[in-house]
Coordinates of C-alpha atoms in Angstrom, one line a residue:
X22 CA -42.6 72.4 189.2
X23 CA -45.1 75.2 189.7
X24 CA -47.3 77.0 187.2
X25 CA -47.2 80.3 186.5
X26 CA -50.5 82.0 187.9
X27 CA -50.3 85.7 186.5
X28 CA -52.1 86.7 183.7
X29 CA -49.1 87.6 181.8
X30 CA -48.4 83.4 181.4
X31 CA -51.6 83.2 179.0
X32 CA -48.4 85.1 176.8
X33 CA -46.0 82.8 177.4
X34 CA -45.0 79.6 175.1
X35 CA -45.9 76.4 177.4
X36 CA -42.2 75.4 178.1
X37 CA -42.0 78.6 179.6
X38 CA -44.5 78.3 182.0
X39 CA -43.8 75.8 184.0
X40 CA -40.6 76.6 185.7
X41 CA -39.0 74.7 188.4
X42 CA -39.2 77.0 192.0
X43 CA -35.7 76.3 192.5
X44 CA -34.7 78.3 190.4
X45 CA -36.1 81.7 192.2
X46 CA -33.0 81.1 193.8
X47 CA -30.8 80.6 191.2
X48 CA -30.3 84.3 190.7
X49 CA -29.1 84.8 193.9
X50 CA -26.7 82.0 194.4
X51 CA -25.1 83.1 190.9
X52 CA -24.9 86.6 192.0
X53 CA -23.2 85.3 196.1
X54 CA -20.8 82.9 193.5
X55 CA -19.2 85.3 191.7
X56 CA -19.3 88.5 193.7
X57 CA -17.6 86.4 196.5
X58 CA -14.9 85.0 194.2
X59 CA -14.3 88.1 193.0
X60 CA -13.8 89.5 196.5
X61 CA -11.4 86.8 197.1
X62 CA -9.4 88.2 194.5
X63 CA -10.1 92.1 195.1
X64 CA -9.0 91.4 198.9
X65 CA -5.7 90.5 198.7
X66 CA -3.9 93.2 199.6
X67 CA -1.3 95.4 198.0
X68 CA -2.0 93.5 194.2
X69 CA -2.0 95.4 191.1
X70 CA -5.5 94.5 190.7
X71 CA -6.9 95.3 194.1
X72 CA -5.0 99.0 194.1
X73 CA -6.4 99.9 190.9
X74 CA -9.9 98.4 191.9
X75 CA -9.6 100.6 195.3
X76 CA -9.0 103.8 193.6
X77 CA -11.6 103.2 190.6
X78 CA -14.2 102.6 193.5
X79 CA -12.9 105.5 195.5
X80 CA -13.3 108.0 192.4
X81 CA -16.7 106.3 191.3
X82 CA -17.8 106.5 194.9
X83 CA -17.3 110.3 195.4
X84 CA -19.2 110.5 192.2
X85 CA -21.9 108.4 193.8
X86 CA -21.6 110.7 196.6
X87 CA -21.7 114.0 195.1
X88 CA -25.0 112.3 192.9
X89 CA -26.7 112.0 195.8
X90 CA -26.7 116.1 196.3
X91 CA -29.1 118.0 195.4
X92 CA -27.9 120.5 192.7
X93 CA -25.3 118.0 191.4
X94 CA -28.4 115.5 190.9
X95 CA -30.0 118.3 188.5
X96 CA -27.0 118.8 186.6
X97 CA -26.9 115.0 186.3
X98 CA -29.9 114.8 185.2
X99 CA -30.1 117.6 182.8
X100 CA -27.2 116.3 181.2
X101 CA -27.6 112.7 181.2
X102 CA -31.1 112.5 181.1
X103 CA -31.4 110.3 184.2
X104 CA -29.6 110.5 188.0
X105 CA -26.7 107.3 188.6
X106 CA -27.4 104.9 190.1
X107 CA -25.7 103.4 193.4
X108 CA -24.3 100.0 194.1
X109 CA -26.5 98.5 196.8
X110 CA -25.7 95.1 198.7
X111 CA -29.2 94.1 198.1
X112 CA -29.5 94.4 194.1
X113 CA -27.5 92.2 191.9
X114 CA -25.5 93.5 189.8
X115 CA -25.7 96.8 190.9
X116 CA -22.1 97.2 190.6
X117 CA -22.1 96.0 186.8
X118 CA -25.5 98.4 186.5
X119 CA -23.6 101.9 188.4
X120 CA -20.2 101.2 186.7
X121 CA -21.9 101.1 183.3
X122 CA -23.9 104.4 183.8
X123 CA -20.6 105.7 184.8
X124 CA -18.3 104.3 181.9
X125 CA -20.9 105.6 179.5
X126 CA -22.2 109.4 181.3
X127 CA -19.0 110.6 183.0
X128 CA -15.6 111.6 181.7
X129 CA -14.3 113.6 184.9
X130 CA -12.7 113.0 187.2
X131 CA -11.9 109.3 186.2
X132 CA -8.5 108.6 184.3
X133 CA -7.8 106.5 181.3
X134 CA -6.4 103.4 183.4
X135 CA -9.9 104.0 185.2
X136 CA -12.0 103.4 182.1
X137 CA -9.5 100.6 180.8
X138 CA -10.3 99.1 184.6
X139 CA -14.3 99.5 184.2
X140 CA -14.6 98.2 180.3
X141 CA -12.8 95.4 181.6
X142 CA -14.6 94.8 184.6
X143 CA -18.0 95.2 182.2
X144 CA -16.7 93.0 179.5
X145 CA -16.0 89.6 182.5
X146 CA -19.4 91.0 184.2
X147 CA -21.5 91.5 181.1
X148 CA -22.6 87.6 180.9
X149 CA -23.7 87.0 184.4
X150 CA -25.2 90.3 184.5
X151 CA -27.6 89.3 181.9
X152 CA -28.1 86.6 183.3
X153 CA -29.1 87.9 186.4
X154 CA -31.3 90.3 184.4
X155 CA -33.4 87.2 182.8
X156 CA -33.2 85.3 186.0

């Protein structure tokens, strides 16, 4: 176990403290489990599931997309009160994080079997995403 040297700790209760280092990794191998059992499932090609996945991420990644321009940034944010954010390969549960912004700030272009997709996709993710959050 190692003790935790910041000054923030003198806050913390005692069984808090002390946390075992394995578990800076825990986070991680949580996040590689189910994003690559997922994938297993999100892969296989010409499912239900997988074509309705492919076209939510197509519509949510031309969103992404046309976020990332300038003037459709500052209607974004003037609306919204904050840009979207991205999915990123290095950031757990940035998929859970962008799909929410999205299910919550945009309406267009997305259809209803799109929303159905994403609140379902956020109600199996919401768990480990928290987890990943505490972790």
């Amino acid at each position: 176990m190692s003790d935790v040297t910041t000054e923030e700790s003198a806050a913390l209760p005692p069984s808090i403290q002390q946390v075992p280092s394995h578990l800076r990794c825990c986070a991680h191998k949580l996040s590689l489990y189910c994003t690559s059992d997922s994938n297993k499932l999100l892969n296989i090609p010409n499912t239900r599931l997988s074509i309705i996945h492919n076209q939510m991420l197509q519509k949510c990644t031309t969103i992404w997309n046309a976020a990332n321009r300038p003037k459709f940034a500052e209607i974004i944010q003037s609306i919204i009160g904050h840009t979207l954010s991205r999915p990123g390969v290095t950031r757990w549960n940035s998929v859970y994080d962008s799909l929410k912004q999205i299910a919550l700030n945009i309406k267009n272009p997305l259809l209803e079997v799109d929303f159905l997709y994403i609140d379902e996709y956020l109600k199996r993710s919401k768990p480990i995403a928290e987890v990943l959050d505490i972790l």
